[in-house]
Structures are given as structure tokens and as C-alpha cells.
PDB file of C-alpha atoms in Angstrom:
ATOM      1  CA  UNK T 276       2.772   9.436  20.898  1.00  0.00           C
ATOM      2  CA  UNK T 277      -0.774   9.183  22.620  1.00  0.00           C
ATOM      3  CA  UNK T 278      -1.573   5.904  24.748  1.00  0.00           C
ATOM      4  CA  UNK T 279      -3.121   4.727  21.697  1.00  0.00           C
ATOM      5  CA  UNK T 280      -0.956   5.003  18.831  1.00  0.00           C
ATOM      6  CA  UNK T 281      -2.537   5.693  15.741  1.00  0.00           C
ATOM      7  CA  UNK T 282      -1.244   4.520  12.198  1.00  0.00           C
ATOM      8  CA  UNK T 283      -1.948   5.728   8.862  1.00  0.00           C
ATOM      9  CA  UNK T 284      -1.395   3.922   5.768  1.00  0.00           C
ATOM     10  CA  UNK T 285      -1.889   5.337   2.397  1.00  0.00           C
ATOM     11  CA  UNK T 286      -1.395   4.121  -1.119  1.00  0.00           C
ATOM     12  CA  UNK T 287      -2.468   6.612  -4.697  1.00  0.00           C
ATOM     13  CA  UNK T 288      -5.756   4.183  -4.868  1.00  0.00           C
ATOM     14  CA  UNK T 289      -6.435   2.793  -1.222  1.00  0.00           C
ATOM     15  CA  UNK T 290      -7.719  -0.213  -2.408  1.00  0.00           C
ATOM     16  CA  UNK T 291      -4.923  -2.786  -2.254  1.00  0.00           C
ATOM     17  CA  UNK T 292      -2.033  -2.772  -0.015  1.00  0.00           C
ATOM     18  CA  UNK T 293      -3.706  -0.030   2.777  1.00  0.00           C
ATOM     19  CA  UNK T 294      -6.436  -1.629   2.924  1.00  0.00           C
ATOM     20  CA  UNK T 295      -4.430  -5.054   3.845  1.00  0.00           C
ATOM     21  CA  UNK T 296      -2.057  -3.324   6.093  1.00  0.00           C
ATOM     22  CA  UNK T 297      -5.005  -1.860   7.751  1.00  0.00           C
ATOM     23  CA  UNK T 298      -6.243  -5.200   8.153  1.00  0.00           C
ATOM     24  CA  UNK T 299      -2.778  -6.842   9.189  1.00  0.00           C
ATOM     25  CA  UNK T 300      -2.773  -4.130  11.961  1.00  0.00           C
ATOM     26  CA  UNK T 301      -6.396  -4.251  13.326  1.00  0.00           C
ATOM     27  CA  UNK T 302      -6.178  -7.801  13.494  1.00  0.00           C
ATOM     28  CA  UNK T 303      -2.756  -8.403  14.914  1.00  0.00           C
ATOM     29  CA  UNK T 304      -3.226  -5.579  17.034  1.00  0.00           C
ATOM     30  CA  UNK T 305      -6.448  -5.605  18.251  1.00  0.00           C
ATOM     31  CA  UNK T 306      -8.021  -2.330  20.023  1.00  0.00           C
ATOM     32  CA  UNK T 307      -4.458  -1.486  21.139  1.00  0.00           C
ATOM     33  CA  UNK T 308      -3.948   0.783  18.078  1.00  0.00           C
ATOM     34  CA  UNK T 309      -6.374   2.970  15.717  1.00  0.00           C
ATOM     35  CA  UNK T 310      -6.327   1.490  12.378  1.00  0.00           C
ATOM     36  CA  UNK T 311      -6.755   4.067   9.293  1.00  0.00           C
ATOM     37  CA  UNK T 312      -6.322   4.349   5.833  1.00  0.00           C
ATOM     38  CA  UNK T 313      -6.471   6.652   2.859  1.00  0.00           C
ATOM     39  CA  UNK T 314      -5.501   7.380  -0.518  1.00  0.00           C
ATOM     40  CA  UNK T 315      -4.600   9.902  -2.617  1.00  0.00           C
ATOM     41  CA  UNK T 316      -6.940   9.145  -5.581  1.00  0.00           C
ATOM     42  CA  UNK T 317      -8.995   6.684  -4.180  1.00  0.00           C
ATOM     43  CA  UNK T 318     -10.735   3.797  -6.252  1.00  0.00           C
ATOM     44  CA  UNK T 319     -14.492   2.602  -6.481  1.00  0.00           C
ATOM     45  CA  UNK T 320     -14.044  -0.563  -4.402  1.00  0.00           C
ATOM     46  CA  UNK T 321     -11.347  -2.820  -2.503  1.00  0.00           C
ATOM     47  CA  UNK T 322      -9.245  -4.599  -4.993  1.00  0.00           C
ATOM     48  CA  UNK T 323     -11.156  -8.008  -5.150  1.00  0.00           C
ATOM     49  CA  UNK T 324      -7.616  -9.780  -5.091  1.00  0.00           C
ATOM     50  CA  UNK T 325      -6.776  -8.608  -2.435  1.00  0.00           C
ATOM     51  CA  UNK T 326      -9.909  -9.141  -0.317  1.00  0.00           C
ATOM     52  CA  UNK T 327      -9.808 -13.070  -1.385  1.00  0.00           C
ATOM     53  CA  UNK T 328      -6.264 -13.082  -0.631  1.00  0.00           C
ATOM     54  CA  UNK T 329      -7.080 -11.365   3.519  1.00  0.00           C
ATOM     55  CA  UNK T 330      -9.888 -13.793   3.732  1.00  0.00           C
ATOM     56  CA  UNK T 331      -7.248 -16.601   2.919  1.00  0.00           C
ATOM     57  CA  UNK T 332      -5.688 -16.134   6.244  1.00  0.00           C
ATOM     58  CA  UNK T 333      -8.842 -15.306   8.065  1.00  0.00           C
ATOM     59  CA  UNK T 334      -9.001 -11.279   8.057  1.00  0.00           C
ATOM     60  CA  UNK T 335     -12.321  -9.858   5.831  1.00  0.00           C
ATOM     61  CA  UNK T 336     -11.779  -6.705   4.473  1.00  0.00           C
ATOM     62  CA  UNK T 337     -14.464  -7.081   2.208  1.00  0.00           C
ATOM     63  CA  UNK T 338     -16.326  -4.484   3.993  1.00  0.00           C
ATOM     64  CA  UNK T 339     -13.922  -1.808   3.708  1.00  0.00           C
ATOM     65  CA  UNK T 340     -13.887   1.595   1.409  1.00  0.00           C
ATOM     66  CA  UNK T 341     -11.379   3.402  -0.409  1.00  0.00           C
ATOM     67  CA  UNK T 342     -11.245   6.994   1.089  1.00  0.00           C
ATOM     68  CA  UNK T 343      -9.470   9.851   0.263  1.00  0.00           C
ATOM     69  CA  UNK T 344      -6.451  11.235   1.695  1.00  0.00           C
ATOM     70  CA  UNK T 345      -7.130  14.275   4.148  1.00  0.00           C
ATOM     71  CA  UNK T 346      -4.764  16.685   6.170  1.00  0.00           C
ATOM     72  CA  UNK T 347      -7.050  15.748   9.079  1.00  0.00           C
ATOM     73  CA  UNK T 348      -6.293  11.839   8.811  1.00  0.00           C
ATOM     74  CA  UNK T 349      -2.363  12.386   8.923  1.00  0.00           C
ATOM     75  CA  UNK T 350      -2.699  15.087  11.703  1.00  0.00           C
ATOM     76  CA  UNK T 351      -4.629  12.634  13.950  1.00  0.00           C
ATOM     77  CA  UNK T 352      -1.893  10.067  13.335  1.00  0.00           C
ATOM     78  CA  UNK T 353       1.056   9.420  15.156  1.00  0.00           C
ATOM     79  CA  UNK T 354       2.974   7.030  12.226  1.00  0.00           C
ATOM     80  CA  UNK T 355       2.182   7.897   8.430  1.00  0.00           C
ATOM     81  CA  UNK T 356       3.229   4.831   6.194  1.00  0.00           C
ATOM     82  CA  UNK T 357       3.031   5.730   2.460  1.00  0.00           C
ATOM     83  CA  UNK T 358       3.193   2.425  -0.074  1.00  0.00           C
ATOM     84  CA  UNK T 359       3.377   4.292  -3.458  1.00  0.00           C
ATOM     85  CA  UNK T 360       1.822   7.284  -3.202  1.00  0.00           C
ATOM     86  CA  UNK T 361       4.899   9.810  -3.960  1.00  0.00           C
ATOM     87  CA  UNK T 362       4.268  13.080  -2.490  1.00  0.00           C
ATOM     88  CA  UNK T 363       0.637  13.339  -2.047  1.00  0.00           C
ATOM     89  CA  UNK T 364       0.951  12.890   1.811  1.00  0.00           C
ATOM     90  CA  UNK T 365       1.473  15.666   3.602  1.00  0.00           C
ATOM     91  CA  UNK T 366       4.107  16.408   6.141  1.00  0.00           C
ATOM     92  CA  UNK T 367       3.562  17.482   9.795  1.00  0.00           C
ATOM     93  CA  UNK T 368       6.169  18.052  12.336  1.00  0.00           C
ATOM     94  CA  UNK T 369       6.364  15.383  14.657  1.00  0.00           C
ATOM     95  CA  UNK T 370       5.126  12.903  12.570  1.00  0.00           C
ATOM     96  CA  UNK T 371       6.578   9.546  12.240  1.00  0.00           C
ATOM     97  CA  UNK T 372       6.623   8.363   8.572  1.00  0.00           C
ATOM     98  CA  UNK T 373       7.614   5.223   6.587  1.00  0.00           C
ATOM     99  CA  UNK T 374       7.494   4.573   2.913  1.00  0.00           C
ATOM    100  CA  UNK T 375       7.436   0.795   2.423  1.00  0.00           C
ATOM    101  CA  UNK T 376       8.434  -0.203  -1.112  1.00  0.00           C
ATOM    102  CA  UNK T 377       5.549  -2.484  -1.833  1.00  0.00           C
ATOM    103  CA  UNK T 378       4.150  -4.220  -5.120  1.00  0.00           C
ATOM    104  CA  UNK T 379       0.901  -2.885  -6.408  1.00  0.00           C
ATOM    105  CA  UNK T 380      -1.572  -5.300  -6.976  1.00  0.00           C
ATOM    106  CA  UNK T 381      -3.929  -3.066  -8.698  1.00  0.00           C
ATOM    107  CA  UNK T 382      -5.028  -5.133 -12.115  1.00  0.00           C
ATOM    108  CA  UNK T 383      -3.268  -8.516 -10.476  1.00  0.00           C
ATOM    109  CA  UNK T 384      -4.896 -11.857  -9.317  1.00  0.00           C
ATOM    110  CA  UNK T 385      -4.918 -13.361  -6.083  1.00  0.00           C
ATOM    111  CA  UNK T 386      -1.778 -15.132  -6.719  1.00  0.00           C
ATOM    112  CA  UNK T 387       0.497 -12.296  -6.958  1.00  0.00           C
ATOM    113  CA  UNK T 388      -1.038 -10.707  -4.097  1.00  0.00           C
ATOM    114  CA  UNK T 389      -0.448 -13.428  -2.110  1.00  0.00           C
ATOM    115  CA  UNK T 390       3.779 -12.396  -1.713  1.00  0.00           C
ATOM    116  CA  UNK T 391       2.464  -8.841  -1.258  1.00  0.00           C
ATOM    117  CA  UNK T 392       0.174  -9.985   1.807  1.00  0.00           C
ATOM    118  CA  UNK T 393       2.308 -11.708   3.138  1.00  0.00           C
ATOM    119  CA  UNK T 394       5.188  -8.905   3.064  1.00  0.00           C
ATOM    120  CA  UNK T 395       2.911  -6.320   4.694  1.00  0.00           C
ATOM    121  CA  UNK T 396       2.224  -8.881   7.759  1.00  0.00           C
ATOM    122  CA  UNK T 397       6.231  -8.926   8.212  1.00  0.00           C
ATOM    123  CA  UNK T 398       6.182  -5.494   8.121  1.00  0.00           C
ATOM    124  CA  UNK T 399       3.513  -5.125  10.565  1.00  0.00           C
ATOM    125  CA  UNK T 400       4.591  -7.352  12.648  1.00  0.00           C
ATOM    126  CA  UNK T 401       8.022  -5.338  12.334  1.00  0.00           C
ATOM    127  CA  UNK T 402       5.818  -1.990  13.568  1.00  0.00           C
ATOM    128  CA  UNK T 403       3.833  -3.614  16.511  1.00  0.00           C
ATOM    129  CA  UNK T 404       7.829  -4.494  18.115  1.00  0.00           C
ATOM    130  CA  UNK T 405       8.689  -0.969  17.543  1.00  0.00           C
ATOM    131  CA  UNK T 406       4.812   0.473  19.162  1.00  0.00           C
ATOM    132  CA  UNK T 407       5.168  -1.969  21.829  1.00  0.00           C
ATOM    133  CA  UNK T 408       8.566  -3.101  23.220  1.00  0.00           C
ATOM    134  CA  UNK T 409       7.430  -4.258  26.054  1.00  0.00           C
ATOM    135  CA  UNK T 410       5.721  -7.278  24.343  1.00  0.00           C
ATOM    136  CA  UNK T 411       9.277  -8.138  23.312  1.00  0.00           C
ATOM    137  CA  UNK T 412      10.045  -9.437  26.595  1.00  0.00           C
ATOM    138  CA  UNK T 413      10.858 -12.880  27.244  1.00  0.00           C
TER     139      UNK T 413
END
């Protein structure tokens, strides 16, 4: 892994849980890791759910925009974490991957996004340990 680790996370429409796990990760993270996401058939816009429910705890992703997935994104990357999307990510050797069973909030209100925001900060939280033991230190 490079000095900066760089994380990938992909769902089918890159508009839900990416985009808040790419928040959770930028934010809790800071400039210590490069932040991207993708999907593999990407929506018009940032579900709006989920944008209210990342401004609830003080992260705007409001800004953001579905892209789609590209061999050059997961190359670049050291982990690859897939939320959904089945195959459509490809597979390089040497890759890290994850597939996190996640909710979709696609056509869901803030409410039931909420558990599903709050799931992918335990998660992340889970990753930075694993990127960087040393913080683990007491």
C-alpha cells in the first residue's frame, strides 16, 4: 500500500451509501487517505436522503456526483469496498476488497437512512484501525 492509502467504494447507483462512506472517510480521516467513489450505473444526483441524513451529523455531501465505475479508479486504489454492486467491479491482483452488506436507501426517506449512516461510520471507523494501527495505541 502507498503512504497514502487510497479507498474505493462503489455501489450499482453511487448515489447513496458510496457517497456516505466517502464522506464518513474524508471526514474522519482527513487528508490522510484519498477518498473515491463510483458506481456501476450511476444515477442523476446524490440520493437527497441521504445528503439530509450526512448533514445531520455535520458532513455535506450535497456537492457530490454520481460517477461511473472505471478500471482506472480500482487500479489507483489500494482497498475496493463494493456495497451492492455484484460483479461489476473489477478484480486486480493485489487489491484489497470488501463487500459490506449494506441497506439501499435508494427510494427511502431520511429515516431509514439514518441506521444505514450510521452503520457505514462503524464500518469506517472499523477500516481507519485496520489503515492505521498505530493510532490504536494507548
Amino acid at each position: 500500500m502507498s503512504e497514502k492509502p487510497s479507498v474505493l467504494f462503489v455501489c450499482v447507483h453511487n448515489a447513496g451509501r458510496s457517497q456516505m462512506a466517502a464522506g464518513w472517510l474524508a471526514h474522519l480521516a482527513g487528508d490522510r487517505v484519498e477518498v473515491r467513489s463510483a458506481g456501476s450505473a450511476p444515477a442523476d444526483q446524490v440520493n437527497p436522503a441521504a445528503v439530509e441524513a450526512m448533514a445531520e451529523v455535520g458532513i455535506d455531501i450535497a456537492d457530490q456526483k454520481p460517477k461511473i465505475l472505471t478500471y482506472d479508479a480500482v487500479e489507483a486504489s489500494d482497498v475496493c469496498i463494493t456495497m451492492g454492486c455484484g460483479d461489476a467491479c473489477p478484480v486486480f491482483p493485489g487489491k484489497r476488497y470488501l463487500d459490506w452488506k449494506l441497506d439501499d436507501p435508494a427510494g427511502q426517506g431520511v429515516e431509514a437512512v439514518r441506521p444505514i449512516r450510521d452503520e457505514i461510520k462503524t464500518r469506517i471507523e472499523g477500516l481507519l484501525a485496520e489503515l492505521f494501527p498505530e493510532d490504536q495505541k494507548a
